[in-house]
Amino acid sequence: MTLAFDLLLALSLLWTAWRTLATPRLDRALVLFIVFGLLMSLAWARLAAPDIGLAEAAIGAGLTGALLLDAYGVLRRRVRP
Amino acid sequence: MIEWLSMALLLVGAFFFFAGTVGLLRFPDVYSRLHALAKADNLGLGCVLLGLALQAESIAVALKLLLIWPLVMAASAGISFAIARRADRLGITPWRQERP
Amino acid sequence: MTTLVLAVALFLLANLAVALIAAARGPTAADGMLVALLIGTTGTGILVLLAPVMHLPALVDVALVLALLAAIGGIAFAKRAWQRTEGEHD
Amino acid sequence: MSTGFVFALAGAVLFSLGVAGVVLIGHLLRRILAFNLMGSGAFLVLVGLAQRQDVADPVPQAMVLTGIVVAVAATALALALVRKLHALTGQLGLPGDVDE
């Protein structure tokens, strides 16, 4: 059953990564990237590394997501004044 | 006894998560989907946390597990409010059943 | 007992995957945001269930951080980036 | 097929997906996303292959922990450069690229 769990988690990671690169709308791609980071922290939990899971959830998903969203908002406002 | 109660609570929690997913798949518009997810999933999480707290080895671990629940409820209430207000402001109209 | 906990965790992950696909394919931009709400609750549940299975009590702390950051990400997105010109429908 | 092997395999696929994204996509913000996905794939390979008989090796974990922080710093620098480029030239792609 652990194998099924790992395979399902790995498949959803790959699906999220693919959709992140392939979605036509940029804002949705950013949301999917944050979701990818949160799924990565689940994967770190499965790999028995809770410290990396914490860092990934806080820095990888939270901080990077906030930076990307901020840049997206600024660029968007500049395009349409 | 406590073992059985904990198992039953875990299964009930799984059922509520399933109900939330079915609601997400079946409901017609954003507001009702939001309602299904926020309500059913939080109840399911509460059941799962209670079930796990019953079999925790010490009272401190059980209290920590139960402390997650209000935090998650506050967080999902915040997200639901933000999404619903934003969707309303962007002009997404709520779904109504067409009358013949 | 451990088998049942793991089975519930697997079931929650399957729910998360299905709902993720459904929400990411949703018709309006708000549907994309439902994913943040979803992963805040379901991901927290999965981590809490994994903690006794893997004998790692620290995973409960990861669950706390995950719940918090899903909220922060969702609200930041709704406030900051999700702007649309009037009359545009997708 | 142990846990580490499954995630190492997924990491390899993720890495190639990220490389393809970095090479093929012209939009700079999306290229930064692909770069981050590539880094995550490399981290998964490192930690996944270092896990033998379900005992985690702490050295690659410490390295990956450092790597995550470095990736965030690199992303912040890249975003600042993209903003400056957009302010100066008004476009979101590099001059030599064909599409977009």
XYZ file of C-alpha atoms in Angstrom:
371
model
C 0.000 0.000 0.000
C 2.936 2.324 0.584
C 3.955 1.703 -3.014
C 0.511 2.748 -4.238
C 0.731 5.887 -2.106
C 4.160 6.769 -3.485
C 3.151 6.142 -7.077
C -0.005 8.228 -6.747
C 1.922 11.073 -5.115
C 4.637 10.957 -7.795
C 2.032 10.940 -10.570
C 0.174 13.913 -9.144
C 3.507 15.754 -8.779
C 4.300 15.124 -12.438
C 0.785 16.068 -13.558
C 0.945 19.345 -11.629
C 4.393 20.130 -13.062
C 3.205 19.455 -16.602
C 0.098 21.594 -16.185
C 2.250 24.362 -14.684
C 4.247 24.530 -17.883
C 1.376 23.895 -20.301
C -1.520 26.054 -19.010
C -2.257 28.970 -21.306
C -3.227 31.338 -18.462
C -0.272 32.633 -16.470
C -2.137 33.243 -13.191
C -3.350 29.666 -13.144
C 0.191 28.465 -13.822
C 1.335 30.379 -10.727
C -1.353 28.751 -8.565
C -0.366 25.330 -9.893
C 3.250 26.083 -9.053
C 2.326 26.840 -5.428
C 0.318 23.614 -5.341
C 3.366 21.822 -6.711
C 5.444 23.151 -3.821
C 2.895 21.960 -1.269
C 2.797 18.499 -2.898
C 6.599 18.470 -2.772
C 6.422 18.896 0.983
C 4.192 15.789 1.101
C 6.852 13.964 -0.911
C 9.563 15.048 1.549
C 7.406 13.714 4.357
C 7.284 10.356 2.590
C 11.075 10.440 2.179
C 11.435 10.717 5.987
C 12.789 14.270 5.840
C 10.371 16.479 7.798
C 12.916 19.301 8.053
C 13.092 19.634 4.270
C 9.311 19.407 4.195
C 9.074 22.385 6.522
C 11.595 24.393 4.510
C 9.892 23.528 1.231
C 6.436 24.494 2.488
C 7.639 27.761 4.025
C 10.297 28.883 1.542
C 9.653 26.919 -1.633
C 5.899 27.334 -1.795
C 5.254 30.348 0.433
C 8.089 32.750 -0.261
C 8.641 31.864 -3.930
C 4.894 31.933 -4.525
C 4.575 35.371 -2.945
C 7.521 36.683 -4.994
C 6.049 35.331 -8.240
C 2.576 36.656 -7.491
C 3.994 40.073 -6.654
C 6.018 40.214 -9.888
C 2.980 39.053 -11.859
C 0.813 41.749 -10.296
C 3.381 44.482 -11.052
C 3.903 43.365 -14.657
C 0.186 43.073 -15.209
C -0.523 46.533 -13.861
C 2.235 47.964 -16.044
C 0.799 46.359 -19.178
C -2.706 47.738 -18.587
C -2.459 51.117 -16.879
C -13.069 0.032 22.943
C -11.081 3.199 22.312
C -9.416 1.396 19.416
C -12.773 0.765 17.736
C -13.984 4.297 18.356
C -10.818 5.689 16.789
C -11.158 3.464 13.724
C -14.801 4.470 13.312
C -13.877 8.151 13.538
C -11.165 7.723 10.891
C -13.632 6.056 8.537
C -16.255 8.753 9.122
C -13.616 11.384 8.369
C -12.710 9.636 5.122
C -16.397 9.572 4.197
C -16.720 13.325 4.701
C -13.642 13.981 2.556
C -15.241 11.831 -0.131
C -18.452 13.839 0.154
C -16.456 17.044 -0.340
C -14.852 15.665 -3.500
C -18.209 14.553 -4.889
C -19.573 18.005 -4.172
C -16.667 19.602 -6.024
C -17.315 17.386 -9.022
C -21.097 17.751 -9.121
C -22.056 21.263 -8.051
C -22.792 23.822 -10.739
C -21.040 27.072 -9.742
C -18.115 28.419 -7.738
C -20.064 29.412 -4.656
C -21.670 26.010 -4.084
C -18.377 24.233 -4.789
C -16.722 26.473 -2.221
C -19.447 25.568 0.235
C -18.977 21.834 -0.349
C -15.204 21.935 0.021
C -15.018 24.238 3.038
C -17.730 22.512 5.028
C -17.332 18.801 4.311
C -13.528 18.738 4.262
C -13.206 20.584 7.543
C -15.643 18.224 9.238
C -13.732 15.262 7.826
C -10.440 16.693 9.062
C -11.960 17.182 12.506
C -13.068 13.531 12.638
C -9.638 12.311 11.485
C -7.840 14.470 14.055
C -10.124 13.285 16.867
C -9.591 9.683 15.817
C -5.815 10.110 15.833
C -5.843 11.998 19.135
C -7.666 9.076 20.784
C -4.728 6.792 20.084
C -1.955 9.294 20.868
C 0.469 8.175 23.542
C 0.416 11.309 25.695
C -2.060 14.060 26.420
C 0.265 16.748 25.041
C 0.426 15.057 21.618
C -3.359 14.696 21.577
C -3.851 18.365 22.446
C -1.424 19.405 19.705
C -3.361 17.334 17.190
C -6.646 18.863 18.296
C -5.122 22.356 18.135
C -4.653 21.958 14.378
C -8.392 21.896 13.817
C -9.310 25.482 14.829
C -6.281 26.740 12.926
C -7.340 24.986 9.736
C -10.918 26.151 10.192
C -9.811 29.779 10.560
C -7.523 29.430 7.535
C -10.168 27.917 5.282
C -12.725 30.477 6.416
C -10.285 33.198 5.378
C -9.591 31.659 1.988
C -13.286 31.023 1.313
C -14.146 34.602 2.188
C -11.396 35.983 -0.056
C -12.365 33.773 -3.003
C -16.094 34.418 -2.700
C -15.731 38.195 -2.361
C -13.308 38.352 -5.260
C -15.554 36.190 -7.450
C -18.528 38.389 -6.590
C -16.582 41.532 -7.422
C -15.458 40.064 -10.735
C -19.079 39.562 -11.697
C -19.481 35.794 -11.525
C -23.209 35.372 -10.976
C -24.549 32.642 -8.677
C -26.251 29.725 -10.329
C -30.052 29.563 -10.278
C -32.319 26.792 -11.386
C -34.140 27.737 -14.541
C -37.875 27.895 -14.020
C -39.997 26.524 -16.842
C -4.366 -0.197 13.024
C -1.408 1.168 11.050
C -2.827 -0.425 7.912
C -6.126 1.369 8.390
C -4.417 4.718 8.967
C -2.338 4.242 5.837
C -5.429 3.208 3.870
C -7.238 6.384 4.967
C -4.177 8.438 3.949
C -4.142 6.776 0.532
C -7.858 7.451 0.143
C -7.354 11.114 0.999
C -4.526 11.356 -1.532
C -6.763 9.849 -4.217
C -9.450 12.391 -3.316
C -6.886 15.177 -3.519
C -5.680 14.056 -6.952
C -9.185 13.797 -8.420
C -10.295 17.109 -6.968
C -7.045 18.745 -8.113
C -7.697 17.726 -11.708
C -11.337 18.800 -11.504
C -10.537 22.176 -9.923
C -7.655 22.935 -12.276
C -9.911 22.262 -15.274
C -12.767 24.361 -13.886
C -14.439 26.952 -16.090
C -13.800 30.186 -14.142
C -10.665 31.620 -12.581
C -12.172 31.098 -9.124
C -12.072 27.340 -9.648
C -8.314 27.473 -9.863
C -8.256 29.057 -6.425
C -10.286 26.232 -4.900
C -7.091 24.194 -5.137
C -5.498 26.231 -2.336
C -8.458 25.569 -0.060
C -8.413 21.896 -0.983
C -4.740 21.346 -0.301
C -4.950 23.250 2.972
C -7.376 20.739 4.464
C -6.599 17.508 2.603
C -2.830 17.958 2.680
C -2.959 18.654 6.398
C -5.016 15.490 6.873
C -2.546 13.394 4.886
C 0.448 14.697 6.846
C -1.250 14.128 10.193
C -2.095 10.571 9.142
C 1.449 9.926 7.926
C 2.949 10.932 11.281
C 2.015 7.730 13.197
C 2.567 5.505 10.144
C 6.162 6.643 9.656
C 6.908 7.153 13.385
C 7.844 10.773 12.742
C 6.029 13.089 15.186
C 7.630 16.106 13.500
C 5.211 15.691 10.592
C 2.491 17.256 12.749
C 4.520 20.473 12.729
C 4.814 20.273 8.954
C 1.023 19.929 8.852
C 0.658 23.127 10.877
C 2.951 25.060 8.531
C 1.149 23.663 5.495
C -2.246 24.803 6.790
C -0.902 28.279 7.473
C 0.864 28.683 4.140
C -2.051 27.448 2.073
C -4.096 30.217 3.699
C -1.426 32.851 3.083
C -0.951 31.780 -0.537
C -4.648 31.721 -1.278
C -5.362 35.114 0.234
C -2.278 36.679 -1.378
C -3.425 35.387 -4.738
C -6.976 36.641 -4.310
C -5.782 40.076 -3.197
C -2.785 40.638 -5.412
C -2.683 38.811 -8.696
C -6.217 37.937 -9.617
C -7.290 40.949 -11.618
C -9.355 40.916 -14.714
C -10.665 43.607 -16.987
C -14.399 44.172 -16.946
C -16.544 42.163 -19.312
C -13.933 39.487 -19.982
C -15.333 35.991 -19.520
C -13.360 32.802 -19.481
C 10.636 -0.459 -5.844
C 11.255 1.385 -2.622
C 10.029 4.847 -1.742
C 13.353 6.448 -2.554
C 13.544 4.832 -5.957
C 10.032 5.898 -6.936
C 10.718 9.505 -6.034
C 14.152 9.460 -7.677
C 12.498 8.275 -10.891
C 9.851 10.985 -10.618
C 12.643 13.487 -9.988
C 14.441 12.436 -13.163
C 11.266 12.925 -15.210
C 10.680 16.247 -13.480
C 14.216 17.378 -14.273
C 13.832 16.608 -17.969
C 10.448 18.355 -17.976
C 12.108 21.408 -16.457
C 14.985 21.360 -18.951
C 12.515 21.139 -21.824
C 10.599 24.068 -20.342
C 13.704 26.207 -19.914
C 14.812 25.529 -23.485
C 11.470 25.696 -25.285
C 9.431 28.385 -23.540
C 10.043 31.995 -24.461
C 8.046 33.813 -21.773
C 10.501 34.693 -19.019
C 8.175 34.217 -16.024
C 7.277 30.742 -17.243
C 10.941 30.048 -17.820
C 11.605 30.854 -14.152
C 8.850 28.398 -13.203
C 10.481 25.718 -15.369
C 13.827 26.461 -13.736
C 12.319 25.888 -10.302
C 10.721 22.626 -11.418
C 14.125 21.517 -12.714
C 15.696 22.241 -9.338
C 12.990 20.307 -7.508
C 13.643 17.319 -9.754
C 17.346 17.402 -8.928
C 16.567 17.579 -5.182
C 14.262 14.582 -5.433
C 16.948 12.547 -7.211
C 19.537 13.475 -4.564
C 17.441 12.570 -1.532
C 15.678 9.619 -3.158
C 18.833 7.830 -4.233
C 20.509 8.468 -0.872
C 17.869 6.416 0.952
C 18.959 2.826 1.479
C 16.781 0.313 3.346
C 14.538 3.109 4.575
C 17.371 4.779 6.483
C 17.816 8.369 5.409
C 21.317 9.717 4.791
C 21.544 13.141 6.468
C 24.270 14.654 4.240
C 22.209 14.969 1.019
C 19.300 16.209 3.106
C 21.410 19.056 4.473
C 22.633 19.804 0.966
C 19.079 19.905 -0.385
C 18.023 22.173 2.470
C 20.764 24.601 1.433
C 19.801 24.145 -2.206
C 16.199 25.179 -1.591
C 17.336 28.448 -0.039
C 19.758 29.079 -2.898
C 16.991 28.366 -5.427
C 14.758 30.944 -3.765
C 17.533 33.532 -3.858
C 18.194 32.792 -7.537
C 14.467 33.084 -8.281
C 14.285 36.455 -6.538
C 17.276 37.723 -8.527
C 15.767 36.459 -11.791
C 12.455 38.137 -11.010
C 14.205 41.438 -10.292
C 16.019 41.156 -13.637
C 12.749 40.400 -15.458
C 11.097 43.436 -13.888
C 13.998 45.663 -14.900
C 13.980 44.268 -18.431
C 10.262 44.878 -18.694
C 10.633 48.417 -17.399
C 13.400 49.207 -19.873
C 12.239 47.429 -23.031
C 8.580 46.654 -22.349
C 8.715 43.012 -23.303
C 8.825 39.710 -21.463
C 11.104 37.689 -23.741
C 14.762 37.735 -24.631
C 15.655 39.440 -27.950
C 17.031 36.312 -29.662
C 13.988 34.107 -29.077
C 11.746 33.183 -31.955
C 8.314 32.818 -30.368
C 6.567 35.470 -28.297
